Every structure is written in structure tokens, then in C-alpha cells.
PDB file of C-alpha atoms and ligand atoms in Angstrom:
ATOM      1  CA  UNK A  75     -62.452  -2.921  53.056  1.00 83.00           C
ATOM      2  CA  UNK A  76     -63.959  -1.323  49.944  1.00 85.00           C
ATOM      3  CA  UNK A  77     -67.419  -2.077  51.284  1.00 87.00           C
ATOM      4  CA  UNK A  78     -66.520  -0.332  54.511  1.00 90.00           C
ATOM      5  CA  UNK A  79     -65.109   2.674  52.695  1.00 94.00           C
ATOM      6  CA  UNK A  80     -67.827   3.178  50.097  1.00 95.00           C
ATOM      7  CA  UNK A  81     -70.301   5.046  52.361  1.00 96.00           C
ATOM      8  CA  UNK A  82     -67.441   7.026  53.946  1.00 97.00           C
ATOM      9  CA  UNK A  83     -66.233   8.211  50.554  1.00 96.00           C
ATOM     10  CA  UNK A  84     -69.729   9.037  49.496  1.00 97.00           C
ATOM     11  CA  UNK A  85     -70.266  11.091  52.657  1.00 98.00           C
ATOM     12  CA  UNK A  86     -67.086  13.134  52.151  1.00 98.00           C
ATOM     13  CA  UNK A  87     -67.058  15.762  49.408  1.00 98.00           C
ATOM     14  CA  UNK A  88     -63.435  15.130  48.410  1.00 98.00           C
ATOM     15  CA  UNK A  89     -60.628  12.649  48.679  1.00 97.00           C
ATOM     16  CA  UNK A  90     -57.421  13.348  50.604  1.00 98.00           C
ATOM     17  CA  UNK A  91     -55.090  15.107  48.131  1.00 97.00           C
ATOM     18  CA  UNK A  92     -52.167  13.030  46.860  1.00 97.00           C
ATOM     19  CA  UNK A  93     -49.860  15.833  47.982  1.00 97.00           C
ATOM     20  CA  UNK A  94     -50.852  15.165  51.622  1.00 97.00           C
ATOM     21  CA  UNK A  95     -50.120  11.446  51.211  1.00 97.00           C
ATOM     22  CA  UNK A  96     -46.763  12.266  49.586  1.00 96.00           C
ATOM     23  CA  UNK A  97     -45.820  14.384  52.607  1.00 95.00           C
ATOM     24  CA  UNK A  98     -47.190  11.927  55.177  1.00 94.00           C
ATOM     25  CA  UNK A  99     -45.247   8.944  53.855  1.00 91.00           C
ATOM     26  CA  UNK A 100     -41.876  10.676  54.166  1.00 92.00           C
ATOM     27  CA  UNK A 101     -39.817   9.133  56.965  1.00 89.00           C
ATOM     28  CA  UNK A 102     -39.139  12.390  58.756  1.00 89.00           C
ATOM     29  CA  UNK A 103     -42.907  12.979  59.121  1.00 92.00           C
ATOM     30  CA  UNK A 104     -43.549   9.746  60.963  1.00 92.00           C
ATOM     31  CA  UNK A 105     -42.948  11.057  64.476  1.00 93.00           C
ATOM     32  CA  UNK A 106     -45.147  14.123  63.865  1.00 92.00           C
ATOM     33  CA  UNK A 107     -47.849  11.984  62.331  1.00 94.00           C
ATOM     34  CA  UNK A 108     -47.958   9.523  65.219  1.00 95.00           C
ATOM     35  CA  UNK A 109     -47.820  12.209  67.894  1.00 94.00           C
ATOM     36  CA  UNK A 110     -50.679  14.117  66.292  1.00 94.00           C
ATOM     37  CA  UNK A 111     -52.611  10.908  65.731  1.00 95.00           C
ATOM     38  CA  UNK A 112     -52.188  10.067  69.418  1.00 94.00           C
ATOM     39  CA  UNK A 113     -53.368  13.568  70.390  1.00 93.00           C
ATOM     40  CA  UNK A 114     -56.397  13.159  68.109  1.00 95.00           C
ATOM     41  CA  UNK A 115     -57.472   9.877  69.701  1.00 96.00           C
ATOM     42  CA  UNK A 116     -57.523  11.481  73.123  1.00 95.00           C
ATOM     43  CA  UNK A 117     -59.303  14.542  71.772  1.00 95.00           C
ATOM     44  CA  UNK A 118     -61.939  12.267  70.212  1.00 97.00           C
ATOM     45  CA  UNK A 119     -62.575  10.584  73.571  1.00 97.00           C
ATOM     46  CA  UNK A 120     -62.695  13.918  75.412  1.00 96.00           C
ATOM     47  CA  UNK A 121     -65.077  15.500  72.910  1.00 97.00           C
ATOM     48  CA  UNK A 122     -67.491  12.578  73.115  1.00 97.00           C
ATOM     49  CA  UNK A 123     -67.255  12.590  76.896  1.00 97.00           C
ATOM     50  CA  UNK A 124     -68.052  16.291  76.965  1.00 97.00           C
ATOM     51  CA  UNK A 125     -71.213  15.665  74.925  1.00 97.00           C
ATOM     52  CA  UNK A 126     -72.361  12.889  77.266  1.00 97.00           C
ATOM     53  CA  UNK A 127     -71.700  15.033  80.338  1.00 96.00           C
ATOM     54  CA  UNK A 128     -73.319  18.154  78.940  1.00 96.00           C
ATOM     55  CA  UNK A 129     -76.440  16.603  77.491  1.00 96.00           C
ATOM     56  CA  UNK A 130     -77.137  13.093  78.623  1.00 96.00           C
ATOM     57  CA  UNK A 131     -76.261  12.218  82.210  1.00 95.00           C
ATOM     58  CA  UNK A 132     -76.823  13.482  85.729  1.00 93.00           C
ATOM     59  CA  UNK A 133     -74.141  15.231  87.759  1.00 93.00           C
ATOM     60  CA  UNK A 134     -72.927  12.158  89.616  1.00 93.00           C
ATOM     61  CA  UNK A 135     -72.550  10.195  86.386  1.00 94.00           C
ATOM     62  CA  UNK A 136     -70.586  13.143  85.003  1.00 95.00           C
ATOM     63  CA  UNK A 137     -68.145  12.718  87.902  1.00 94.00           C
ATOM     64  CA  UNK A 138     -67.778   8.998  87.115  1.00 94.00           C
ATOM     65  CA  UNK A 139     -66.871   9.903  83.546  1.00 95.00           C
ATOM     66  CA  UNK A 140     -64.212  12.339  84.731  1.00 95.00           C
ATOM     67  CA  UNK A 141     -62.684   9.601  86.892  1.00 93.00           C
ATOM     68  CA  UNK A 142     -62.474   7.381  83.794  1.00 94.00           C
ATOM     69  CA  UNK A 143     -60.629  10.096  81.852  1.00 94.00           C
ATOM     70  CA  UNK A 144     -58.325  11.064  84.707  1.00 93.00           C
ATOM     71  CA  UNK A 145     -55.359   8.707  84.103  1.00 93.00           C
ATOM     72  CA  UNK A 146     -55.250   9.746  80.441  1.00 94.00           C
ATOM     73  CA  UNK A 147     -55.425  13.433  81.222  1.00 94.00           C
ATOM     74  CA  UNK A 148     -52.876  13.168  84.008  1.00 92.00           C
ATOM     75  CA  UNK A 149     -50.539  11.403  81.623  1.00 93.00           C
ATOM     76  CA  UNK A 150     -50.756  14.025  78.893  1.00 92.00           C
ATOM     77  CA  UNK A 151     -50.747  17.107  81.116  1.00 89.00           C
ATOM     78  CA  UNK A 152     -47.623  16.256  83.105  1.00 86.00           C
ATOM     79  CA  UNK A 153     -44.131  16.979  81.881  1.00 82.00           C
ATOM     80  CA  UNK A 154     -42.314  14.061  83.506  1.00 84.00           C
ATOM     81  CA  UNK A 155     -44.546  11.495  81.857  1.00 90.00           C
ATOM     82  CA  UNK A 156     -43.456   7.874  81.697  1.00 92.00           C
ATOM     83  CA  UNK A 157     -44.978   6.107  78.688  1.00 93.00           C
ATOM     84  CA  UNK A 158     -43.932   2.610  79.738  1.00 93.00           C
ATOM     85  CA  UNK A 159     -45.334   3.016  83.254  1.00 91.00           C
ATOM     86  CA  UNK A 160     -48.573   4.469  81.917  1.00 93.00           C
ATOM     87  CA  UNK A 161     -49.055   1.584  79.493  1.00 93.00           C
ATOM     88  CA  UNK A 162     -48.175  -0.980  82.159  1.00 91.00           C
ATOM     89  CA  UNK A 163     -50.600   0.380  84.745  1.00 89.00           C
ATOM     90  CA  UNK A 164     -52.955  -2.241  85.999  1.00 77.00           C
ATOM     91  CA  UNK A 165     -55.613  -0.628  88.055  1.00 69.00           C
ATOM     92  CA  UNK A 166     -58.893  -0.377  86.119  1.00 68.00           C
ATOM     93  CA  UNK A 167     -57.299   0.197  82.767  1.00 79.00           C
ATOM     94  CA  UNK A 168     -59.726   1.992  80.438  1.00 83.00           C
ATOM     95  CA  UNK A 169     -62.818   1.254  82.420  1.00 83.00           C
ATOM     96  CA  UNK A 170     -65.894   3.181  83.353  1.00 84.00           C
ATOM     97  CA  UNK A 171     -66.892   2.189  86.846  1.00 77.00           C
ATOM     98  CA  UNK A 172     -70.557   1.821  87.632  1.00 78.00           C
ATOM     99  CA  UNK A 173     -73.728   2.598  85.734  1.00 84.00           C
ATOM    100  CA  UNK A 174     -74.578   6.005  84.319  1.00 91.00           C
ATOM    101  CA  UNK A 175     -77.910   7.616  85.064  1.00 92.00           C
ATOM    102  CA  UNK A 176     -79.526   9.339  82.065  1.00 92.00           C
ATOM    103  CA  UNK A 177     -80.651  12.889  82.735  1.00 92.00           C
ATOM    104  CA  UNK A 178     -84.424  13.267  82.820  1.00 89.00           C
ATOM    105  CA  UNK A 179     -86.163  14.976  79.919  1.00 89.00           C
ATOM    106  CA  UNK A 180     -83.801  14.118  77.077  1.00 92.00           C
ATOM    107  CA  UNK A 181     -85.446  11.378  75.006  1.00 93.00           C
ATOM    108  CA  UNK A 182     -82.345  10.472  73.054  1.00 95.00           C
ATOM    109  CA  UNK A 183     -80.115  10.451  76.157  1.00 94.00           C
ATOM    110  CA  UNK A 184     -79.838   6.650  76.502  1.00 93.00           C
ATOM    111  CA  UNK A 185     -78.987   6.273  72.794  1.00 95.00           C
ATOM    112  CA  UNK A 186     -76.373   9.014  72.997  1.00 96.00           C
ATOM    113  CA  UNK A 187     -74.882   7.433  76.126  1.00 95.00           C
ATOM    114  CA  UNK A 188     -74.723   3.936  74.617  1.00 94.00           C
ATOM    115  CA  UNK A 189     -73.067   5.035  71.373  1.00 96.00           C
ATOM    116  CA  UNK A 190     -70.679   7.533  72.930  1.00 97.00           C
ATOM    117  CA  UNK A 191     -69.532   5.279  75.781  1.00 95.00           C
ATOM    118  CA  UNK A 192     -68.523   2.590  73.296  1.00 95.00           C
ATOM    119  CA  UNK A 193     -66.796   5.252  71.193  1.00 97.00           C
ATOM    120  CA  UNK A 194     -64.915   6.712  74.185  1.00 97.00           C
ATOM    121  CA  UNK A 195     -63.699   3.277  75.219  1.00 96.00           C
ATOM    122  CA  UNK A 196     -62.425   2.625  71.699  1.00 96.00           C
ATOM    123  CA  UNK A 197     -60.718   6.018  71.408  1.00 97.00           C
ATOM    124  CA  UNK A 198     -58.909   5.534  74.732  1.00 96.00           C
ATOM    125  CA  UNK A 199     -57.849   2.132  73.473  1.00 96.00           C
ATOM    126  CA  UNK A 200     -56.593   3.623  70.183  1.00 96.00           C
ATOM    127  CA  UNK A 201     -54.714   6.248  72.207  1.00 96.00           C
ATOM    128  CA  UNK A 202     -52.921   3.478  74.089  1.00 95.00           C
ATOM    129  CA  UNK A 203     -52.254   1.554  70.873  1.00 96.00           C
ATOM    130  CA  UNK A 204     -50.600   4.565  69.211  1.00 96.00           C
ATOM    131  CA  UNK A 205     -48.641   5.221  72.377  1.00 96.00           C
ATOM    132  CA  UNK A 206     -47.380   1.630  72.369  1.00 95.00           C
ATOM    133  CA  UNK A 207     -46.169   1.991  68.778  1.00 96.00           C
ATOM    134  CA  UNK A 208     -44.457   5.245  69.686  1.00 96.00           C
ATOM    135  CA  UNK A 209     -42.774   3.687  72.710  1.00 95.00           C
ATOM    136  CA  UNK A 210     -41.441   0.813  70.562  1.00 96.00           C
ATOM    137  CA  UNK A 211     -40.050   3.380  68.102  1.00 95.00           C
ATOM    138  CA  UNK A 212     -38.574   5.689  70.745  1.00 95.00           C
ATOM    139  CA  UNK A 213     -40.867   8.550  69.808  1.00 95.00           C
ATOM    140  CA  UNK A 214     -41.673  10.572  72.937  1.00 92.00           C
ATOM    141  CA  UNK A 215     -45.213  11.813  73.463  1.00 92.00           C
ATOM    142  CA  UNK A 216     -45.779  15.543  73.338  1.00 89.00           C
ATOM    143  CA  UNK A 217     -48.791  17.807  73.264  1.00 87.00           C
ATOM    144  CA  UNK A 218     -48.625  19.530  69.936  1.00 87.00           C
ATOM    145  CA  UNK A 219     -50.872  22.386  68.965  1.00 88.00           C
ATOM    146  CA  UNK A 220     -53.992  21.241  67.165  1.00 88.00           C
ATOM    147  CA  UNK A 221     -54.243  22.150  63.483  1.00 91.00           C
ATOM    148  CA  UNK A 222     -56.937  24.313  61.926  1.00 95.00           C
ATOM    149  CA  UNK A 223     -59.207  21.400  60.945  1.00 97.00           C
ATOM    150  CA  UNK A 224     -61.591  20.791  63.856  1.00 96.00           C
ATOM    151  CA  UNK A 225     -61.693  24.482  64.797  1.00 96.00           C
ATOM    152  CA  UNK A 226     -62.412  25.336  61.182  1.00 97.00           C
ATOM    153  CA  UNK A 227     -65.605  23.303  61.365  1.00 98.00           C
ATOM    154  CA  UNK A 228     -66.566  24.140  64.944  1.00 97.00           C
ATOM    155  CA  UNK A 229     -66.794  27.834  64.146  1.00 97.00           C
ATOM    156  CA  UNK A 230     -69.787  27.044  61.909  1.00 98.00           C
ATOM    157  CA  UNK A 231     -71.707  25.334  64.716  1.00 98.00           C
ATOM    158  CA  UNK A 232     -74.967  27.186  65.421  1.00 98.00           C
ATOM    159  CA  UNK A 233     -75.327  28.732  68.856  1.00 97.00           C
ATOM    160  CA  UNK A 234     -78.845  27.713  69.889  1.00 96.00           C
ATOM    161  CA  UNK A 235     -80.082  24.317  71.001  1.00 95.00           C
ATOM    162  CA  UNK A 236     -80.776  21.754  69.747  1.00 95.00           C
ATOM    163  CA  UNK A 237     -78.940  23.063  66.652  1.00 97.00           C
ATOM    164  CA  UNK A 238     -75.652  23.266  68.578  1.00 98.00           C
ATOM    165  CA  UNK A 239     -75.789  19.597  69.524  1.00 98.00           C
ATOM    166  CA  UNK A 240     -76.912  18.526  66.048  1.00 98.00           C
ATOM    167  CA  UNK A 241     -74.087  20.476  64.379  1.00 98.00           C
ATOM    168  CA  UNK A 242     -71.490  19.128  66.799  1.00 98.00           C
ATOM    169  CA  UNK A 243     -72.632  15.596  66.023  1.00 98.00           C
ATOM    170  CA  UNK A 244     -72.384  16.298  62.279  1.00 98.00           C
ATOM    171  CA  UNK A 245     -68.868  17.708  62.760  1.00 98.00           C
ATOM    172  CA  UNK A 246     -68.008  14.552  64.740  1.00 98.00           C
ATOM    173  CA  UNK A 247     -69.232  12.448  61.828  1.00 98.00           C
ATOM    174  CA  UNK A 248     -66.961  14.333  59.402  1.00 98.00           C
ATOM    175  CA  UNK A 249     -63.878  14.047  61.609  1.00 98.00           C
ATOM    176  CA  UNK A 250     -64.419  10.300  61.984  1.00 97.00           C
ATOM    177  CA  UNK A 251     -65.166   9.777  58.285  1.00 97.00           C
ATOM    178  CA  UNK A 252     -62.077  11.754  57.233  1.00 98.00           C
ATOM    179  CA  UNK A 253     -59.879   9.810  59.647  1.00 97.00           C
ATOM    180  CA  UNK A 254     -61.203   6.585  58.188  1.00 97.00           C
ATOM    181  CA  UNK A 255     -60.579   7.716  54.599  1.00 97.00           C
ATOM    182  CA  UNK A 256     -57.081   8.932  55.469  1.00 97.00           C
ATOM    183  CA  UNK A 257     -56.083   5.752  57.322  1.00 95.00           C
ATOM    184  CA  UNK A 258     -57.137   3.724  54.281  1.00 96.00           C
ATOM    185  CA  UNK A 259     -55.359   5.930  51.748  1.00 96.00           C
ATOM    186  CA  UNK A 260     -52.160   6.203  53.775  1.00 96.00           C
ATOM    187  CA  UNK A 261     -51.909   2.567  54.930  1.00 95.00           C
ATOM    188  CA  UNK A 262     -50.362   1.131  51.731  1.00 95.00           C
ATOM    189  CA  UNK A 263     -47.447   3.570  52.064  1.00 95.00           C
ATOM    190  CA  UNK A 264     -46.500   2.675  55.629  1.00 95.00           C
ATOM    191  CA  UNK A 265     -44.343  -0.104  57.054  1.00 95.00           C
ATOM    192  CA  UNK A 266     -46.062  -3.425  57.733  1.00 96.00           C
ATOM    193  CA  UNK A 267     -46.724  -2.843  61.414  1.00 96.00           C
ATOM    194  CA  UNK A 268     -48.296   0.565  60.869  1.00 95.00           C
ATOM    195  CA  UNK A 269     -50.154  -0.615  57.793  1.00 96.00           C
ATOM    196  CA  UNK A 270     -51.791  -3.410  59.800  1.00 96.00           C
ATOM    197  CA  UNK A 271     -52.604  -1.021  62.618  1.00 96.00           C
ATOM    198  CA  UNK A 272     -54.179   1.617  60.368  1.00 96.00           C
ATOM    199  CA  UNK A 273     -56.267  -0.975  58.587  1.00 95.00           C
ATOM    200  CA  UNK A 274     -57.378  -2.369  61.945  1.00 95.00           C
ATOM    201  CA  UNK A 275     -58.740   1.085  62.839  1.00 95.00           C
ATOM    202  CA  UNK A 276     -60.991   1.389  59.797  1.00 94.00           C
ATOM    203  CA  UNK A 277     -63.904  -0.605  61.106  1.00 92.00           C
ATOM    204  CA  UNK A 278     -64.344   1.322  64.344  1.00 93.00           C
ATOM    205  CA  UNK A 279     -63.808   4.728  62.735  1.00 94.00           C
ATOM    206  CA  UNK A 280     -66.403   3.903  60.052  1.00 95.00           C
ATOM    207  CA  UNK A 281     -68.851   2.964  62.797  1.00 96.00           C
ATOM    208  CA  UNK A 282     -68.053   6.126  64.759  1.00 97.00           C
ATOM    209  CA  UNK A 283     -68.990   8.215  61.738  1.00 97.00           C
ATOM    210  CA  UNK A 284     -72.277   6.297  61.377  1.00 97.00           C
ATOM    211  CA  UNK A 285     -73.020   6.647  65.093  1.00 98.00           C
ATOM    212  CA  UNK A 286     -72.518  10.413  65.065  1.00 98.00           C
ATOM    213  CA  UNK A 287     -74.613  10.803  61.961  1.00 98.00           C
ATOM    214  CA  UNK A 288     -77.499   8.645  63.174  1.00 97.00           C
ATOM    215  CA  UNK A 289     -77.539  10.482  66.509  1.00 98.00           C
ATOM    216  CA  UNK A 290     -77.700  13.819  64.679  1.00 98.00           C
ATOM    217  CA  UNK A 291     -80.608  12.546  62.570  1.00 98.00           C
ATOM    218  CA  UNK A 292     -82.495  11.084  65.532  1.00 97.00           C
ATOM    219  CA  UNK A 293     -82.098  14.181  67.698  1.00 97.00           C
ATOM    220  CA  UNK A 294     -83.042  16.551  64.878  1.00 97.00           C
ATOM    221  CA  UNK A 295     -86.154  14.491  64.154  1.00 96.00           C
ATOM    222  CA  UNK A 296     -86.170  15.940  60.648  1.00 96.00           C
ATOM    223  CA  UNK A 297     -84.136  15.801  57.475  1.00 97.00           C
ATOM    224  CA  UNK A 298     -80.635  17.153  58.089  1.00 98.00           C
ATOM    225  CA  UNK A 299     -79.228  16.648  54.597  1.00 98.00           C
ATOM    226  CA  UNK A 300     -78.893  20.384  53.923  1.00 98.00           C
ATOM    227  CA  UNK A 301     -76.845  20.837  57.095  1.00 98.00           C
ATOM    228  CA  UNK A 302     -74.728  17.780  56.262  1.00 98.00           C
ATOM    229  CA  UNK A 303     -74.107  19.176  52.770  1.00 98.00           C
ATOM    230  CA  UNK A 304     -73.080  22.510  54.284  1.00 98.00           C
ATOM    231  CA  UNK A 305     -70.500  20.893  56.554  1.00 98.00           C
ATOM    232  CA  UNK A 306     -69.325  18.646  53.692  1.00 98.00           C
ATOM    233  CA  UNK A 307     -68.355  21.795  51.827  1.00 98.00           C
ATOM    234  CA  UNK A 308     -66.656  23.404  54.824  1.00 98.00           C
ATOM    235  CA  UNK A 309     -64.742  20.178  55.482  1.00 98.00           C
ATOM    236  CA  UNK A 310     -63.637  19.697  51.881  1.00 98.00           C
ATOM    237  CA  UNK A 311     -62.392  23.282  51.761  1.00 98.00           C
ATOM    238  CA  UNK A 312     -60.206  22.639  54.846  1.00 98.00           C
ATOM    239  CA  UNK A 313     -58.840  19.449  53.290  1.00 98.00           C
ATOM    240  CA  UNK A 314     -58.160  20.879  49.819  1.00 97.00           C
ATOM    241  CA  UNK A 315     -56.872  24.358  50.664  1.00 96.00           C
ATOM    242  CA  UNK A 316     -53.140  24.645  51.242  1.00 96.00           C
ATOM    243  CA  UNK A 317     -51.993  24.440  54.828  1.00 95.00           C
ATOM    244  CA  UNK A 318     -48.651  25.598  56.239  1.00 93.00           C
ATOM    245  CA  UNK A 319     -48.848  23.079  59.089  1.00 93.00           C
ATOM    246  CA  UNK A 320     -48.607  19.320  58.765  1.00 94.00           C
ATOM    247  CA  UNK A 321     -51.100  17.406  60.865  1.00 94.00           C
ATOM    248  CA  UNK A 322     -53.170  14.263  60.670  1.00 95.00           C
ATOM    249  CA  UNK A 323     -56.086  16.356  59.380  1.00 96.00           C
ATOM    250  CA  UNK A 324     -54.157  19.116  57.628  1.00 96.00           C
ATOM    251  CA  UNK A 325     -54.900  20.398  54.153  1.00 96.00           C
ATOM    252  CA  UNK A 326     -52.701  20.217  51.068  1.00 95.00           C
ATOM    253  CA  UNK A 327     -49.082  20.875  52.126  1.00 93.00           C
ATOM    254  CA  UNK A 328     -47.678  24.166  50.867  1.00 87.00           C
TER     255      UNK A 328
HETATM  256 FE1  FE2 B 472     -59.931   6.349  67.061  1.00 79.38          FE
HETATM  257 FE1  FE2 B 473     -63.074   7.398  66.129  1.00 79.38          FE
END
């Protein structure tokens, strides 16, 4: 586990503040934490899917991706949602049907598709895993407003290509790395079931961070360390500054 975490910690400019852990381990936070975590897993899948659709595949493949996401989106966007029925559904559970066709003219398209499709599949799976834990604990799903974290980084994304894509990939790397660091730091304070689950997530989240970062490097075709350092600072500021909202990626609680 330490081996897995070492590069993640080195990549991030700060550790999660102890005050966030102290708040997160309080019993009354558990429902909020799991609901936001669940939201984040879906968001992670949707964000990656958006990147694949926008940059890497043809129109028909884009439609196939939307079909894959549909049951998840239908579940979260309806008010009379039934968690048990959703989790018990049988038809093509978490499956992309058919092959995707890379869009012509984007050299790194196939690499982006391969890495992001695996990531999307894992994030949908994590979404279902969190939902299962919530169902067992009688915590209903709800769509809560996202915190300031991802937005706080996205507003620094440059507005011309390929810089936009490169920055979005770097932001993706930070979100994944922070999730990984937070899961590891919070796990010892949770009950056994959640502890095991959070530790089981570390490996894939560490890989997601590496995948985003290596895609950003490959697509840039030049050294991106200055840009990475810039976002490291923005990210650390969001994590260390006090935050009046509690979320999975919130800053130090007020
Ligand atoms: Fe995940
Ligand atoms: Fe992830």
C-alpha cells in the first residue's frame, strides 16, 4: 500500500488536513460522505466519457457510449428511483456494446480510448459498489450539489486546443490522486466493511491518476511539468483553505 501511495503523495502538493479526517470520521457525516462519494464515481465516469466522445471517437461510437451510460443516468435523474431494482438489473450490466471507431486525425485517440474505457467501466462499478453499501445501510441516494473542488480547478483550464485537453487531463490526474490519498488516510478510521472497501479502491484510483497523467504527457508531446506544478498549487489551495461545505473533496472544515 505504501508503494502504491508514494508516487501519489509525491504528485500532490499537500496531505489531506487532519481536520478534514476528524470531520469525515464522525458518524453523522457517514451518509453525506457516501452519497457524495457515489456522486463522484458517476461524475468521474461521465467526465471521462465526455473526453472520449469529444476527442477520440466517431459520431456512431459516441452514441454507443451514451447507451452505456443511460441506465446510470436514468437512475440518478429520476425521483422515484429504486436502488435495489437498479442493482439487481440483469440486462447488460455495465457493458459497452460493440467496438468503438477512433476518429481520424487524432494520433493519440486509440490510447485515450483504451485508457478511458477501462476507467469508465471501473468508475461505473465503483458507483454500484457504493450504492450497494448505501442500500445495506438504508442510506437513500440523492443528487447533492457538487462542492467547489473540481470547478475550482476547471476554471484554470486554458481555452485553446490542445491546451484545453491537456489541462483537463491534468485536472483528472489530480482528482484521482487526491481521491486515492483520501481513501488511504480515511480508511483506518472507518468500520471494517468500509475500511476494506476504501482500501480496495486504492489500486484503481492510483492507476487512473497515472493514466490521466501519461495521456496528458503523450498528447502534449513536450514537458508539462510547469503546468502540473501550477495545478498542484491550485489543488493544494482548495484542499487547505477552509470550506463551509463538507464533501469528499472539500477543504479544511470551518
Ligand atoms: Fe472510482
Ligand atoms: Fe477513479
